[in-house]
Amino acid sequence: MALDSPAPARRQGDGQRSIGQYLVLAIVAAIVIGPLLMLVRTSLLPEGRLPLETLEISFENFRAVLTDPDLPVLLANTAFYALGSVAIGTVIATALAWLAERTDMPGRFGIRLLMFTWMAVPPVILGFGWILLINPGSGILNVFWRALTGGDGPFTIYSIWAMIFITSFSVIPTAFVMIGGLFRNMDPQLENSGYVHGGSAGVVARRITLPLLTPGLLSVGIYVFIAVVQAFELPLIVGLTARIPVLSTRIYLLSSPDVGVPNYGLSAAFGIFLLVLATLFMGLYFRVVGAGERYRIVSGKGFRPRQTKLKRWTFPAMLVSGLFCLLMLLPIIVLLWTSFLRFYELPSLAALERVSFATYREVLGRSAVQGAIGNTVLLVLGASTITMVLASLTAWYSLRGSGWVARAIDVLSFSPLAIPPIVMAMAILLLYLRTPLYGSVLILIIGHVTIYIAFATRTIASALIQLNKELADAATISGAGFFTVLTRIVIPLIWPQALNGWLWVLAHSARDLTIPLLLMTNANAVMSTVMWTLWDVPNLPGAAALSVLLVLSLLLVIVPAQIFIARASAKSQ
Amino acid sequence: MLAVEHLQKTFPAPGGTQTVQALKDVSCRIEKGDFFALLGPSGCGKTTLLQSIAGLETPDGGVIRIDDAIVFDGDRRVVVPANRRRLGMVFQSYAIWPHMTVYDNVAFPLVYGRTKTPAGQVSPMVMQALERVRLADYADRLTPHLSGGQQQRVALARAIVHEPRLLLLDEPLSNLDARLRDAMRVELRQLVKSLGITTVFVTHDQVEAMSMADKVAVMRSGSIVQQGPPTEVYFRPESAFVANFVGHSNTIPGRVTAVETAGDLTIRRFESPLGEILSSMPSAVGAGEAGLCIIRPQAASIAPGDQAADGSNSFAGIMTARHFLGDTVDGVFRIGDTEFRLSLGPFDTTAEGAAVDLVVPRDRCIIVPAGS
C-alpha cells in the first residue's frame, strides 16, 4: 500500500500548520504592536508636530507629565476612585455570591439571572440613569426627599463618592460571576472535615473557608481594580461635570478637547503612564493568581456545595439583596420612564398621561440614527465573529503549537489586557488618522478585536485545556485528518464556551463608548456614540429611548442564547 | 507484527536543567497475533513507548516497523502520522466522545478514517463490533450515561471495528472496579485472541500482565529490563527489580563461592546470612561475585518434623508474625537475623513463636547480580 511505503515525508500537516502559526503571529502582532509603537513615537514628539512628520525625538511630553502640578491630584483621584469602587463592589458581590451559591435563600435564581444578563447594560446608561436620579437640582430621589422632609435633597451625583457608588454597582456583576465560581468550585469535603473534627460554623468559616478563598478573592479584587483604573465611560459622564479628573479622562480631554487643538503628544505620554501602571498591576495579578494555583480548590465536578440554612435570617437576607438588585435596576427604570416622554419631566400622575412612543418614533425616524443602527449591527457582528475566529486560532497555536512562535502568540494575545481601552483607542487613532480606514466602521472593528482578543483567547484556551487530549488523539488514531478532528471532535465539544465568548464580545462591543467616541466621525457613528451625542444636546428622552432599545436588543440576543448554552451543556454532562 | 529497534526519546525537563530520558535504546519484537504487555511502574517510559508506536509522540531516534512497513525511522526522517498507521487504541480515559451516540463513536474510524468504508458496509461492521462487546442494544444511547465498564467496551469496539493492524491498550482496566476488572481481563483477552489482532498492552498491574499476555516486557526508567513469556519472567527473573515487581520475593544478599557442574546440573553455592544456599538455576553471577538470591514466598514450605529433604535448602527459623489475608496467610519468620516471608495456606496452624524448618528446593533459588 502506498501509504505504508517508507517515503521520507515529514509529519503530515506540519508544513501548513507552521505557516498558519506564523500568519496568526503576524496578525496579532500587527493589531497589538502597531498602535503601541505609534503611541510611543507620538509621546516622544516635539510639541506641535504630528507622527511621521519628523524623526526628532523629544522627552518634553514626559517632562510635562511628570512636572504637571495636577499629577498628584490625578493619581490620588484615580487611586481613591478605584480602591473605593473595588472595596464596595467586591464586598457586596461576595455577600450576594454567598447568598446565591451557598444558602437556601429563595430568589437565588433571580440574582444569578440578573448578574449574568447584566452585560447587556452599558455603563454609559448607568451614568445617564443615576444623573437623572440624584442630580442636585431635579434628581428624582432628591425631589422625593424634598417632598417628604421639606429640606434639601442629600444626594449629589457630582462628587467622587457618587462616582465610586455608581462604579461599584457596575463592577458587582463581574465580581459576582468570578466569586460565585470560587464558591461553587470549593470542595465541600474541606469544610465537612472541619465540622467533623469539632469546628463550629464560625470556626470553619474563619479558619477554613475564608483562608481557602483569600487568594481567589484577592485576585478578583486586583482584576476589578485594573478594570476600574482603566475605566473611562463613567468618569467621563459623571466626573467631567463634577470636575473630578482621573487619568483616563485626562487622556481623552487632551486628544479631543472641547476648545483648542488636540495635544496628541502629551495625551500619548499620559497614555504610556497609565499603561505602565496597569502593567504593574497586571504583574501583581499574575503573582496572586500563581498563589491561587497552589491553593487549587477545584476538585472534580459533580459535587454539591454545602448549603447553609438561613432560617430566621431568610427574610432579612432577601430584603437586603432585593434592595441591592433594585438599586442596580433603578437607573434603567428611570431611563425607561424618560424614554416614553417627549420632554423630560419627573414621574407624576399628570406626566403619566403624556406617556407615549412618540420619542421612539421620532428618534428612529432620523436618518443618522438609522445609519448608526446599521453601523452598530455591522460593528458587533464583525467584531465578535472576527475576534472569536482569531482567538480560536490564537488559543490553538499557543497551546498545541511549538517553540518561540507559540509563546510569542500567547504573550501578544494576552498583553491587551494590560492596555487600557482609552490608551488603545488613542493609539489606534494615531495610527490610522491619515489612512482611508479612519472614519470607517472597519477601524472600530479593528479596535474592538484588539481590546477583546485577550478575553476571547482565554475563554477558548481554557475550554481547550479542559478538553481531554485523548479525545482528539482517539480520532487521530482512528485515521481522521487534522480538519476532521477539528470539525468533528474539537469544535462540537467546545462550542458552548466559544458561543459564550462570542456573546461576551458582542455585548461589550455594543456597550463600548471608548473606541467609537475617540474614533468618531460623521460616517461611523454607532448607537453608543449617538446616545452620547443626544445626551450632550441635551435630548434626554432621545438618549433614553436609544438606551432602552440597545439594552432590549442585547437582552433579546443574550438571554435565549445563554439558556440554549446552559441546556446544551447540561445535556452532554 | 511490530518491531521496535533502538528507540530513543528525551524530554526537556520542565523548568529544570536536567532532561528526562524516557526511552533509552528500547528494542522489542511482537509476533503477529501476539498479546504483548508492557509492564512497569509509573514513569518507566511504557506510555511513551506506546505513544511512539501510535504516532502521538515522535521519538528522537530508532525504527518502528508495523507488518514490515516502516512507520518511523529516525535516521531517514520518516514519520508516518498517527492517522495513517491504521491502528486501534483504547485510551486510559476511554476518550469516548460525549457528543455522539455509541453508534457514532464506533462508526468514526470507518466513516472518517483514511481508508473509507463503503456506506453500505458501515452499519453491519459497527453492529458486528458492538455485538462482540455485547453492546448492540446500546447503539443509540448517548455516551455520557454509560457506566465505566460500558464506556470501556465502546472504546474497545471503536478500536477494533476497522480491523486495525495493531491494537494498542493504554491501561484499559485501571478505571474499573476490582470485580469488573477480573471479568474484563478474561473477556478482553478472549476477544482480542479470537480476532487475531496483534496487541500491545500497557499496565502497571502485574496480575493483568501475567494473566493476559503471551509475552511480557518489564520496563524500568526508560529500558526494557526483561522480556519473555509470563512464566519465564515470573520463575526466572534476571534482576531483583523484576523479581520484586512481578510478584513478591525474599531478596537475600550474599556471594557465590563456587560453581559446580555435575552432569547436566550446574549448582551454585551462595554464601548468605541464612547460611549456604544451593541453586540449580542458570545465572549470570560467577564464582567469587556478589549477588542476590531471590526466593519467592511461595517457593518455600515448612518441613514436617525435622527430616532432611532431598538436597533441598533447609533453614531453621522462628515464626515472628502471621498476617491472615483471607485466601493466604503471610507468615513472617526469622532465620538468624534475617527476616523471611513465606506464603502459607489459610488452614495452616503454625503459631507465632514456633520453631520450624523451612525447606526451599534448589531450583527455586535464583541468583541475580547484586545491585539489580
XYZ file of N, CA, C and O in Angstrom, chain A residues 99-226:
512
model
N -24.829 34.292 49.220
C -26.266 34.030 49.358
C -26.778 33.205 48.188
O -27.567 32.278 48.354
N -26.305 33.522 46.980
C -26.851 32.854 45.799
C -26.304 31.440 45.632
O -26.997 30.553 45.142
N -25.039 31.225 46.037
C -24.425 29.920 45.763
C -24.465 28.983 46.960
O -24.453 27.774 46.795
N -24.433 29.539 48.164
C -24.209 28.668 49.301
C -25.311 28.701 50.356
O -25.112 28.201 51.451
N -26.446 29.326 50.078
C -27.526 29.315 51.061
C -28.821 28.849 50.403
O -28.874 28.628 49.192
N -29.858 28.708 51.236
C -31.154 28.262 50.714
C -32.103 29.436 50.502
O -33.308 29.278 50.521
N -31.538 30.651 50.327
C -32.393 31.836 50.195
C -33.287 31.722 48.953
O -32.791 31.437 47.861
N -34.578 31.946 49.107
C -35.436 31.975 47.911
C -35.027 33.155 47.027
O -34.580 34.181 47.522
N -35.179 32.997 45.723
C -34.848 34.093 44.815
C -33.400 34.096 44.388
O -32.933 35.025 43.741
N -32.661 33.017 44.747
C -31.251 32.947 44.331
C -31.139 32.989 42.811
O -30.271 33.620 42.250
N -32.065 32.283 42.150
C -32.005 32.199 40.699
C -32.152 33.582 40.063
O -31.470 33.917 39.104
N -33.044 34.407 40.669
C -33.250 35.760 40.156
C -31.970 36.577 40.196
O -31.624 37.271 39.230
N -31.248 36.464 41.323
C -29.988 37.205 41.445
C -29.016 36.753 40.366
O -28.407 37.557 39.669
N -28.914 35.423 40.205
C -27.971 34.908 39.213
C -28.338 35.383 37.808
O -27.487 35.797 37.039
N -29.637 35.342 37.512
C -30.097 35.769 36.186
C -29.722 37.226 35.940
O -29.185 37.593 34.895
N -29.979 38.071 36.958
C -29.676 39.497 36.831
C -28.185 39.696 36.561
O -27.783 40.441 35.665
N -27.357 38.978 37.336
C -25.912 39.170 37.214
C -25.390 38.699 35.853
O -24.514 39.312 35.262
N -25.934 37.561 35.382
C -25.407 37.015 34.138
C -25.907 37.771 32.912
O -25.298 37.720 31.854
N -27.043 38.469 33.021
C -27.525 39.224 31.861
C -27.093 40.682 31.936
O -27.374 41.448 31.032
N -26.391 41.040 33.026
C -26.054 42.438 33.226
C -25.134 42.975 32.140
O -25.035 44.172 31.927
N -24.423 42.069 31.456
C -23.507 42.559 30.425
C -24.262 43.242 29.285
O -23.656 43.892 28.443
N -25.594 43.136 29.298
C -26.370 43.854 28.296
C -26.520 45.330 28.648
O -27.067 46.094 27.864
N -26.053 45.730 29.827
C -26.274 47.105 30.259
C -24.980 47.918 30.141
O -24.030 47.691 30.886
N -24.917 48.844 29.213
C -23.713 49.662 29.066
C -23.524 50.571 30.279
O -24.498 51.110 30.809
N -22.287 50.745 30.720
C -22.027 51.651 31.840
C -22.511 53.066 31.559
O -22.957 53.764 32.473
N -22.459 53.468 30.303
C -22.933 54.811 29.935
C -24.372 55.009 30.403
O -24.737 56.045 30.947
N -25.165 53.968 30.204
C -26.581 54.059 30.548
C -26.762 54.193 32.055
O -27.612 54.946 32.535
N -25.926 53.461 32.808
C -25.965 53.595 34.266
C -25.701 55.045 34.649
O -26.380 55.615 35.512
N -24.708 55.646 33.995
C -24.397 57.048 34.267
C -25.592 57.932 33.987
O -25.995 58.748 34.828
N -26.217 57.771 32.814
C -27.406 58.569 32.469
C -28.458 58.440 33.562
O -28.999 59.426 34.074
N -28.769 57.193 33.900
C -29.844 56.930 34.850
C -29.580 57.559 36.204
O -30.456 58.190 36.804
N -28.338 57.410 36.683
C -28.046 57.947 38.007
C -28.028 59.459 38.005
O -28.390 60.090 39.006
N -27.625 60.071 36.895
C -27.688 61.538 36.827
C -29.140 61.987 36.968
O -29.466 62.920 37.702
N -30.050 61.277 36.280
C -31.463 61.630 36.397
C -31.975 61.387 37.818
O -32.875 62.069 38.289
N -31.397 60.412 38.507
C -31.895 60.065 39.834
C -31.419 61.029 40.913
O -32.183 61.407 41.801
N -30.121 61.373 40.876
C -29.602 62.098 42.039
C -28.839 63.355 41.675
O -27.942 63.768 42.405
N -29.169 64.012 40.543
C -28.501 65.293 40.362
C -29.095 66.281 41.355
O -30.256 66.170 41.760
N -28.287 67.256 41.802
C -28.698 68.085 42.947
C -29.984 68.869 42.689
O -30.812 69.023 43.583
N -30.208 69.323 41.449
C -31.380 70.154 41.182
C -32.653 69.351 41.057
O -33.536 69.392 41.912
N -32.739 68.523 40.000
C -34.008 67.869 39.701
C -33.936 66.355 39.814
O -34.803 65.660 39.301
N -32.886 65.836 40.461
C -32.797 64.394 40.635
C -34.030 63.857 41.346
O -34.494 64.429 42.327
N -34.542 62.719 40.810
C -35.825 62.220 41.310
C -35.768 61.930 42.804
O -36.653 62.302 43.571
N -34.690 61.275 43.246
C -34.582 60.931 44.667
C -34.512 62.193 45.521
O -35.097 62.267 46.603
N -33.803 63.209 45.022
C -33.719 64.470 45.768
C -35.075 65.144 45.868
O -35.445 65.698 46.906
N -35.824 65.100 44.769
C -37.151 65.729 44.773
C -38.071 65.017 45.759
O -38.789 65.660 46.543
N -38.014 63.673 45.729
C -38.838 62.917 46.689
C -38.475 63.300 48.119
O -39.315 63.480 48.978
N -37.190 63.383 48.355
C -36.694 63.727 49.696
C -37.264 65.069 50.131
O -37.753 65.237 51.245
N -37.201 66.032 49.189
C -37.704 67.370 49.499
C -39.196 67.317 49.820
O -39.663 67.932 50.763
N -39.926 66.545 49.012
C -41.362 66.449 49.235
C -41.664 65.820 50.593
O -42.625 66.189 51.260
N -40.819 64.874 51.001
C -41.070 64.181 52.263
C -40.667 65.011 53.468
O -41.367 65.058 54.470
N -39.484 65.656 53.375
C -38.932 66.292 54.570
C -38.940 67.811 54.500
O -38.764 68.486 55.506
N -39.068 68.359 53.331
C -39.022 69.806 53.215
C -37.608 70.342 53.073
O -37.412 71.418 52.525
N -36.599 69.543 53.527
C -35.219 70.018 53.432
C -34.628 69.735 52.071
O -35.251 69.094 51.223
N -33.372 70.187 51.857
C -32.710 69.940 50.584
C -32.343 68.469 50.472
O -32.040 67.805 51.459
N -32.378 67.969 49.242
C -32.006 66.576 48.997
C -30.551 66.346 49.373
O -29.707 67.195 49.125
N -30.262 65.184 49.976
C -28.904 64.937 50.466
C -27.967 64.405 49.366
O -26.778 64.329 49.576
N -28.529 64.016 48.216
C -27.672 63.321 47.238
C -27.117 64.299 46.214
O -27.763 65.278 45.847
N -25.895 63.986 45.758
C -25.417 64.688 44.584
C -24.630 63.730 43.721
O -23.848 62.918 44.200
N -24.877 63.807 42.425
C -24.163 62.942 41.503
C -22.740 63.438 41.317
O -21.830 62.675 41.038
N -22.557 64.737 41.501
C -21.275 65.311 41.120
C -20.294 65.327 42.286
O -19.905 66.375 42.779
N -19.921 64.133 42.744
C -18.904 64.011 43.771
C -18.181 62.704 43.510
O -18.683 61.832 42.800
N -16.995 62.586 44.086
C -16.257 61.349 43.851
C -16.982 60.166 44.484
O -16.928 59.039 44.012
N -17.741 60.453 45.555
C -18.469 59.372 46.208
C -19.551 58.801 45.312
O -19.740 57.585 45.256
N -20.234 59.691 44.596
C -21.258 59.203 43.676
C -20.611 58.385 42.569
O -21.116 57.336 42.161
N -19.444 58.847 42.089
C -18.723 58.102 41.057
C -18.361 56.700 41.550
O -18.545 55.703 40.845
N -17.862 56.665 42.797
C -17.479 55.369 43.378
C -18.699 54.469 43.521
O -18.676 53.293 43.162
N -19.771 55.048 44.003
C -21.007 54.306 44.233
C -21.512 53.669 42.930
O -21.793 52.476 42.867
N -21.593 54.506 41.891
C -22.126 54.003 40.620
C -21.193 52.959 40.020
O -21.621 51.920 39.529
N -19.884 53.238 40.100
C -18.933 52.298 39.522
C -18.966 50.960 40.259
O -18.894 49.892 39.641
N -19.113 51.025 41.606
C -19.130 49.744 42.312
C -20.328 48.917 41.873
O -20.218 47.695 41.769
N -21.446 49.569 41.578
C -22.578 48.790 41.079
C -22.292 48.207 39.702
O -22.749 47.129 39.374
N -21.494 48.929 38.914
C -21.227 48.400 37.569
C -20.215 47.255 37.619
O -20.155 46.463 36.690
N -19.402 47.148 38.699
C -18.453 46.025 38.752
C -19.011 44.826 39.509
O -18.448 43.744 39.441
N -20.125 44.994 40.223
C -20.667 43.877 41.005
C -20.906 42.626 40.146
O -20.484 41.540 40.531
N -21.550 42.751 38.972
C -21.810 41.516 38.215
C -20.544 40.745 37.848
O -20.489 39.522 38.018
N -19.498 41.443 37.372
C -18.242 40.752 37.041
C -17.692 40.043 38.271
O -17.350 38.855 38.222
N -17.610 40.803 39.383
C -17.070 40.220 40.612
C -17.946 39.057 41.068
O -17.447 38.022 41.523
N -19.258 39.204 40.924
C -20.190 38.145 41.347
C -19.925 36.852 40.579
O -19.853 35.776 41.161
N -19.772 36.976 39.268
C -19.560 35.781 38.450
C -18.263 35.086 38.851
O -18.205 33.870 39.023
N -17.195 35.894 39.061
C -15.908 35.295 39.415
C -15.954 34.673 40.815
O -15.475 33.557 41.040
N -16.527 35.405 41.777
C -16.560 34.913 43.155
C -17.517 33.732 43.275
O -17.263 32.767 44.002
N -18.634 33.800 42.525
C -19.567 32.679 42.509
C -18.866 31.398 42.081
O -19.094 30.329 42.646
N -17.983 31.527 41.079
C -17.197 30.373 40.636
C -16.334 29.826 41.757
O -16.219 28.623 41.940
N -15.732 30.743 42.536
C -14.900 30.303 43.670
C -15.734 29.494 44.661
O -15.326 28.430 45.118
N -16.902 30.025 44.984
C -17.766 29.323 45.946
C -18.191 27.970 45.396
O -18.213 26.977 46.104
N -18.556 27.958 44.111
C -19.088 26.734 43.521
C -18.032 25.644 43.452
O -18.322 24.473 43.617
N -16.788 26.053 43.170
C -15.761 25.046 42.939
C -15.081 24.580 44.207
O -14.143 23.814 44.158
N -15.533 25.074 45.351
C -14.875 24.671 46.575
C -15.377 23.309 47.013
O -16.567 23.090 47.126
N -14.458 22.402 47.247
C -14.826 21.055 47.648
C -15.440 21.094 49.042
O -14.779 21.484 49.998
N -16.718 20.698 49.178
C -17.369 20.773 50.494
C -16.701 19.863 51.516
O -16.840 20.063 52.714
N -15.950 18.859 51.043
C -15.286 17.960 51.988
C -14.292 18.699 52.873
O -14.074 18.338 54.016
N -13.688 19.767 52.296
C -12.725 20.530 53.080
C -13.406 21.147 54.294
O -12.850 21.198 55.386
N -14.639 21.636 54.079
C -15.377 22.221 55.197
C -15.943 21.132 56.094
O -15.901 21.241 57.323
N -16.473 20.060 55.465
C -17.059 18.989 56.259
C -16.055 18.398 57.242
O -16.383 18.095 58.384
N -14.805 18.241 56.774
C -13.818 17.658 57.684
C -13.559 18.614 58.843
O -13.202 18.184 59.934
N -13.763 19.920 58.614
C -13.667 20.876 59.714
C -14.752 20.638 60.759
O -14.490 20.624 61.960
N -15.990 20.425 60.273
C -17.094 20.184 61.217
C -16.887 18.866 61.957
O -17.073 18.765 63.164
N -16.485 17.832 61.210
C -16.322 16.506 61.801
C -15.292 16.548 62.929
O -15.437 15.898 63.941
N -14.253 17.359 62.725
C -13.218 17.411 63.748
C -13.509 18.452 64.815
O -12.605 18.938 65.476
N -14.772 18.834 64.932
C -15.188 19.604 66.099
C -15.285 21.099 65.902
O -15.531 21.831 66.851
N -15.071 21.622 64.681
C -15.145 23.068 64.478
C -16.585 23.553 64.453
O -17.463 22.887 63.922
N -16.835 24.714 65.046
C -18.162 25.301 64.945
C -18.271 26.013 63.606
O -17.278 26.188 62.894
N -19.502 26.435 63.258
C -19.707 27.096 61.969
C -18.790 28.303 61.830
O -18.183 28.531 60.788
N -18.675 29.074 62.924
C -17.823 30.268 62.876
C -16.365 29.915 62.670
O -15.666 30.534 61.872
N -15.916 28.880 63.387
C -14.515 28.469 63.266
C -14.224 27.992 61.847
O -13.215 28.360 61.247
N -15.142 27.186 61.294
C -14.932 26.669 59.940
C -14.876 27.823 58.949
O -14.007 27.877 58.083
N -15.802 28.784 59.100
C -15.809 29.931 58.183
C -14.497 30.705 58.296
O -13.900 31.083 57.282
N -14.043 30.922 59.539
C -12.880 31.780 59.755
C -11.568 31.059 59.433
O -10.673 31.641 58.851
N -11.474 29.789 59.838
C -10.198 29.097 59.709
C -10.074 28.277 58.436
O -8.971 27.906 58.054
N -11.184 27.922 57.799
C -11.089 27.064 56.607
C -11.601 27.780 55.366
O -10.862 28.000 54.408
N -12.885 28.187 55.385
C -13.467 28.744 54.172
C -12.748 30.014 53.720
O -12.321 30.125 52.570
N -12.601 30.946 54.637
C -12.021 32.236 54.273
C -10.564 32.122 53.802
O -10.226 32.659 52.744
N -9.713 31.419 54.558
C -8.328 31.285 54.059
C -8.250 30.627 52.691
O -7.428 31.010 51.875
N -9.132 29.650 52.439
C -9.112 28.991 51.133
C -9.531 29.955 50.031
O -9.060 29.879 48.909
N -10.461 30.865 50.368
C -10.972 31.780 49.349
C -10.075 33.000 49.169
O -10.162 33.674 48.151
N -9.218 33.284 50.174
C -8.469 34.535 50.142
C -7.695 34.769 48.843
O -7.844 35.832 48.241
N -6.898 33.804 48.379
C -6.166 34.088 47.139
C -7.110 34.413 45.986
O -6.865 35.344 45.217
N -8.206 33.671 45.894
C -9.179 33.913 44.840
C -9.791 35.292 44.943
O -9.873 36.038 43.968
N -10.214 35.655 46.158
C -10.829 36.968 46.363
C -9.839 38.075 46.032
O -10.191 39.080 45.405
N -8.588 37.869 46.448
C -7.567 38.874 46.191
C -7.381 39.058 44.687
O -7.297 40.187 44.188
N -7.361 37.945 43.961
C -7.142 38.072 42.522
C -8.347 38.727 41.853
O -8.189 39.524 40.936
N -9.554 38.421 42.336
C -10.731 39.092 41.800
C -10.623 40.592 42.070
O -10.869 41.431 41.194
N -10.205 40.937 43.302
C -10.072 42.346 43.679
C -9.108 43.090 42.761
O -9.426 44.166 42.252
N -7.952 42.480 42.512
C -6.969 43.151 41.664
C -7.485 43.264 40.228
O -7.320 44.291 39.574
N -8.138 42.202 39.774
C -8.689 42.222 38.410
C -9.674 43.385 38.256
O -9.616 44.148 37.299
N -10.572 43.515 39.238
C -11.563 44.588 39.172
C -10.876 45.946 39.303
O -11.243 46.913 38.624
N -9.849 46.006 40.160
C -9.108 47.249 40.338
C -8.519 47.719 39.004
O -8.654 48.891 38.630
N -7.905 46.791 38.280
C -7.336 47.146 36.976
C -8.439 47.669 36.060
O -8.286 48.691 35.383
